XYZ file of C-alpha atoms in Angstrom:
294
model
C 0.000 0.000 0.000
C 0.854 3.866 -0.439
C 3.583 2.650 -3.494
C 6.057 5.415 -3.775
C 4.976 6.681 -0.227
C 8.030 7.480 2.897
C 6.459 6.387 6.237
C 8.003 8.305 9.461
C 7.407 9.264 12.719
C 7.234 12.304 14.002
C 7.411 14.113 17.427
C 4.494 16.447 17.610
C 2.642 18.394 20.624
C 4.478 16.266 22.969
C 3.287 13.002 21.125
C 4.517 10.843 18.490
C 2.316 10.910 15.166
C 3.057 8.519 12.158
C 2.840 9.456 8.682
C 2.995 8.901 5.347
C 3.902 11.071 2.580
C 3.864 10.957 -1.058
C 3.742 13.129 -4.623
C 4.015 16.565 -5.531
C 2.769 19.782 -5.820
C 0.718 21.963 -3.310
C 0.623 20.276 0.060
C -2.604 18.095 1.005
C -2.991 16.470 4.362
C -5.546 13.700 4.536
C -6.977 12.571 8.259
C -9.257 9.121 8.814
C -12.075 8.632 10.877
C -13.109 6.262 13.754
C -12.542 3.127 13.546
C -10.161 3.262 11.039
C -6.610 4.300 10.280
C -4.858 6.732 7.771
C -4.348 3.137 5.871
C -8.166 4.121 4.599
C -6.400 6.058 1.958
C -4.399 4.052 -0.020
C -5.956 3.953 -2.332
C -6.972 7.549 -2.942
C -4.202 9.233 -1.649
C -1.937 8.105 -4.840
C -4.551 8.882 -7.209
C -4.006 12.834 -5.201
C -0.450 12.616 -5.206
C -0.017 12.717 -8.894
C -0.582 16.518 -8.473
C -0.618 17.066 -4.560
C 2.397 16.330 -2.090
C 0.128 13.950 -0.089
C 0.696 13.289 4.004
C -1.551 11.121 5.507
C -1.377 10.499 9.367
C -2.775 8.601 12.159
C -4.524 10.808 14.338
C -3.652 10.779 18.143
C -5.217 7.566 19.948
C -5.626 5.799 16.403
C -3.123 3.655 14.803
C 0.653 4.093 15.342
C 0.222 7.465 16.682
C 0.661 8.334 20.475
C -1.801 7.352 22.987
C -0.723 9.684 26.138
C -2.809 8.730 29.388
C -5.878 10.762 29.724
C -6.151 13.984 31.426
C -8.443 14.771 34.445
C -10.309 17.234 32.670
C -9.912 15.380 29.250
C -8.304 18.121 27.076
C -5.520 16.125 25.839
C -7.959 13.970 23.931
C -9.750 17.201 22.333
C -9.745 17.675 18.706
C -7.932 21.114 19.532
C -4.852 18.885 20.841
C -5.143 17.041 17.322
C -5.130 19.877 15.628
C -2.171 21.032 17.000
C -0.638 17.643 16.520
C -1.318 17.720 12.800
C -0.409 21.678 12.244
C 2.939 20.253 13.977
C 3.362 17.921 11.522
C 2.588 20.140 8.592
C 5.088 22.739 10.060
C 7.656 20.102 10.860
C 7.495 18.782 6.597
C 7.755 22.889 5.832
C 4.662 23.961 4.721
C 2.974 26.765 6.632
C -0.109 26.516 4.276
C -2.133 23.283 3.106
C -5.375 21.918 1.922
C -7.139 19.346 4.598
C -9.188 16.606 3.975
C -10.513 14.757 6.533
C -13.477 12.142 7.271
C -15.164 11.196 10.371
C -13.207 12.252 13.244
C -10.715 13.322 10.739
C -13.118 15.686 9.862
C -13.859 16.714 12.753
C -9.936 17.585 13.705
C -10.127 19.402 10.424
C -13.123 21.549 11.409
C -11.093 22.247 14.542
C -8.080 23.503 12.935
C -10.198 25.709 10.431
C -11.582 26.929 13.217
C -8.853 27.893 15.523
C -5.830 28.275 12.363
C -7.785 29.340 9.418
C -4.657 31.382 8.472
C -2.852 27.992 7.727
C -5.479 26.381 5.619
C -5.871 27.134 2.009
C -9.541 24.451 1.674
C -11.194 22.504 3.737
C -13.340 18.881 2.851
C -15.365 17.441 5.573
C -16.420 14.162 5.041
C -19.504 12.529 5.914
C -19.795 14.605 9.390
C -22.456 16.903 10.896
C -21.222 19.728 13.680
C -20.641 18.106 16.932
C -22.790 20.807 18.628
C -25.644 20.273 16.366
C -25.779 16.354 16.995
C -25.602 16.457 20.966
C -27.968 19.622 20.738
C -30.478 18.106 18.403
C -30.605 14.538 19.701
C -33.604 12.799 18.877
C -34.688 8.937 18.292
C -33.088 9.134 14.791
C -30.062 10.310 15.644
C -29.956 8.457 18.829
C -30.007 5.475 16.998
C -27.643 6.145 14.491
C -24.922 7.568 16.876
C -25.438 4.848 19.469
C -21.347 4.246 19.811
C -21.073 7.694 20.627
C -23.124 7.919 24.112
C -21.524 3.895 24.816
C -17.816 5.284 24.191
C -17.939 7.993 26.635
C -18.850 5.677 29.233
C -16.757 6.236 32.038
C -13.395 3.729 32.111
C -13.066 0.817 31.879
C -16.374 -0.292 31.084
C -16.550 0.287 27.295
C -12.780 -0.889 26.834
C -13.618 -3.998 28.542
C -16.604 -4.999 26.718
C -15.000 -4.061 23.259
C -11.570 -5.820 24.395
C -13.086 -8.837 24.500
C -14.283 -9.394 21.176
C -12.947 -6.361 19.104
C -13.816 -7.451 15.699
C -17.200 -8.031 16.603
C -17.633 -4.678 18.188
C -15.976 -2.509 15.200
C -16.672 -4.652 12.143
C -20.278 -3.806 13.951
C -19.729 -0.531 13.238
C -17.638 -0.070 9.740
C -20.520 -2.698 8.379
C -23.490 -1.446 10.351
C -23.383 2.186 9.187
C -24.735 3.028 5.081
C -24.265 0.455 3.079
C -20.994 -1.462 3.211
C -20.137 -5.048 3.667
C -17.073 -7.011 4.256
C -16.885 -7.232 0.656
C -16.672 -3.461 -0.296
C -12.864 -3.062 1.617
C -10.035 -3.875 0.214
C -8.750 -7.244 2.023
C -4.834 -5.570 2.818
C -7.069 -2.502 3.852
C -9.745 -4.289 6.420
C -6.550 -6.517 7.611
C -4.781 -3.366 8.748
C -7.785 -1.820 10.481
C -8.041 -5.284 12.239
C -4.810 -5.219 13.392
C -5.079 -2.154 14.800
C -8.677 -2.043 16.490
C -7.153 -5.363 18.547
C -4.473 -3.313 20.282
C -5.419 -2.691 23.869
C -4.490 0.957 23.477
C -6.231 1.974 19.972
C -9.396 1.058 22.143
C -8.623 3.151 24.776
C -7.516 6.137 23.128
C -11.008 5.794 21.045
C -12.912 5.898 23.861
C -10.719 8.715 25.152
C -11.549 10.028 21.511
C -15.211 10.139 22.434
C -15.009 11.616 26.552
C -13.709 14.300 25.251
C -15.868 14.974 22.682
C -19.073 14.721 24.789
C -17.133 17.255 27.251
C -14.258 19.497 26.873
C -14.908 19.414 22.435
C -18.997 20.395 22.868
C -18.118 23.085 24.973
C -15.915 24.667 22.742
C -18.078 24.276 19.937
C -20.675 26.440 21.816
C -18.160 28.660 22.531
C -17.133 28.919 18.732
C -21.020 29.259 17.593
C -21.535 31.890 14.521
C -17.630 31.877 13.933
C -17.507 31.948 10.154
C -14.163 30.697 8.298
C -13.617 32.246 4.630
C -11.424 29.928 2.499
C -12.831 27.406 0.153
C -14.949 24.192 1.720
C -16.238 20.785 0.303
C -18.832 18.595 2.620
C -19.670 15.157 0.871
C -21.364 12.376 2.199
C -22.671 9.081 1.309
C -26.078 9.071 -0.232
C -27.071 5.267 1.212
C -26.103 6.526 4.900
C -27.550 8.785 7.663
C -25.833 12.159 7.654
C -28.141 13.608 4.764
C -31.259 12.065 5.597
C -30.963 13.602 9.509
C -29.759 17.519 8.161
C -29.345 19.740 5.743
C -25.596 19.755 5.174
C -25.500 22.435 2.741
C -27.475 24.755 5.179
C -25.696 23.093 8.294
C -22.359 24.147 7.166
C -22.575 27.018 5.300
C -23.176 28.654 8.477
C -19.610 27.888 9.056
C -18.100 27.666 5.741
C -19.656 30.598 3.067
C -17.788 29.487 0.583
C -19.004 25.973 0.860
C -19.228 23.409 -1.939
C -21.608 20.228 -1.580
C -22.319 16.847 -2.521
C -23.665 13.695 -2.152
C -21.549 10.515 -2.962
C -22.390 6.639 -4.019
C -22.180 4.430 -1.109
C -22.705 5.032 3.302
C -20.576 6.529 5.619
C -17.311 4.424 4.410
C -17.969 6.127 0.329
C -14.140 6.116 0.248
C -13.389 2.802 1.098
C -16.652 1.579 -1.146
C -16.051 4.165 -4.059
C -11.863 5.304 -3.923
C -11.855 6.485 -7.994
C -14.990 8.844 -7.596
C -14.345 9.982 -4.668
C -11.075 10.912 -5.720
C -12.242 12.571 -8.677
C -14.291 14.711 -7.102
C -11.656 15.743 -4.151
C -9.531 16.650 -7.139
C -12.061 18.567 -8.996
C -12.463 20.528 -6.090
C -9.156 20.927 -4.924
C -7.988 22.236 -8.640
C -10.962 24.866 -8.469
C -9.339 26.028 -5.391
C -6.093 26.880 -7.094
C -7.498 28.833 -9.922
């Protein structure tokens, strides 16, 4: 996977944050979501690279990246610290500006850093992700339902870590199967081997479930802080057509509040379009990110 690619690790924001990087041209940096790794991009992030210098990274408490014990107060877990951790990394490779692409919790780390560093960002795509503040804030049976693993996460420890620890493919494949419309069958084998390897590790599954304490704490209440905060540059939110995110909201209306520049479409497929569809979606990344540069 990632032919052509350097893999290194990196010291960033106190933590240790493992990349890969490939191509040329402006700078791109491409995040994953829960419960996957920055190995969901392998097969898009080449397709990029042939015009973008490409850097694709575990984010903190996922993959090979650093899993520091949890704070009291749960700020080292927010997706401020992985912003920081990722701006690190960008700095640390020499580019003070970059495009971001991120899904899922990448997404949300990407919203984060727009948010708090929109001076470093020249676009933004969000992938298949609604504003934290308007999900806890707007919880009904629908989206109870749908974001189950997100109230069962934030459990306090060790209960959730325990429960998933003892069978952790049933527990994720649960989730990367049960959400849209993807099966076993739509990920690549190499792809859904490396998730696998990773979701066993003791540590992955805590630092996911510090993942989701913080964001049902320190993360919504800077959201609410951040409310009506606007961010100018350029802005893509896709999701898949077959999953929830666009049958709950209005993600053109949603995040143009944020994002007035903003850019939107549905894509073929659930929640995991770029594992299920890797050519269109990146197609239409590159379609957008060549607008951009006009």
């Amino acid at each position: 996977m990632f032919e052509g690619f350097k893999k290194a690790t990196y010291q960033c924001n106190g933590i240790q944050i493992q990349a890969v990087i490939g191509g040329s041209g402006p700078p791109l940096l491409m995040l994953h979501g829960f419960p996957q790794t920055h190995v969901m991009w392998a097969k898009v992030a080449p397709m990029l690279a042939k015009s973008y210098t490409v850097v694709c990274s575990d984010i903190r408490g996922y993959g090979n990246s650093g899993k520091p014990t949890v704070s009291e107060d749960l700020s080292n877990y927010s997706f401020r610290e992985m912003a920081k951790d990722q701006l690190e990394l960008m700095l640390q490779l020499g580019f003070e500006q970059f495009h971001m692409i991120g899904h899922d919790r990448g997404a949300r780390v990407t919203h984060r850093l727009s948010i708090d560093h929109p001076e470093t960002l020249l676009s933004v795509s969000l992938l298949d992700i609604i504003p934290l503040y308007e999900v806890f804030s707007k919880v009904d049976r629908h989206i109870a339902k749908a974001y189950w693993h997100w109230y069962f996460l934030q459990q306090p420890s060790p209960y959730p870590e325990e429960i998933i620890l003892a069978n952790p493919d049933h527990f994720y494949e649960g989730c990367l199967f049960g959400w849209g419309s993807a099966q076993a069958e739509h990920f690549d084998p190499e792809q859904l081997a490396a998730y696998r390897h990773a979701w066993r590790q003791k540590d992955n599954i805590y630092g996911s479930c510090a993942d989701y304490r913080a964001a049902a704490n320190v993360d919504f209440l800077m959201d609410e802080k951040d409310l009506g905060k606007q961010v100018h540059i350029p802005a893509l939110v896709l999701w898949g057509a077959n999953g929830i995110m666009g049958k709950l909201f209005d993600m053109q209306e949603t995040w143009s509040k944020t994002y007035p520049l903003l850019q939107s479409k549905p894509m073929s497929g659930g929640h995991f379009f770029v594992d299920q569809y890797p050519q269109e979606t990146a197609e239409v990344l590159l379609e957008f990110l060549n607008s951009t540069n006009k």
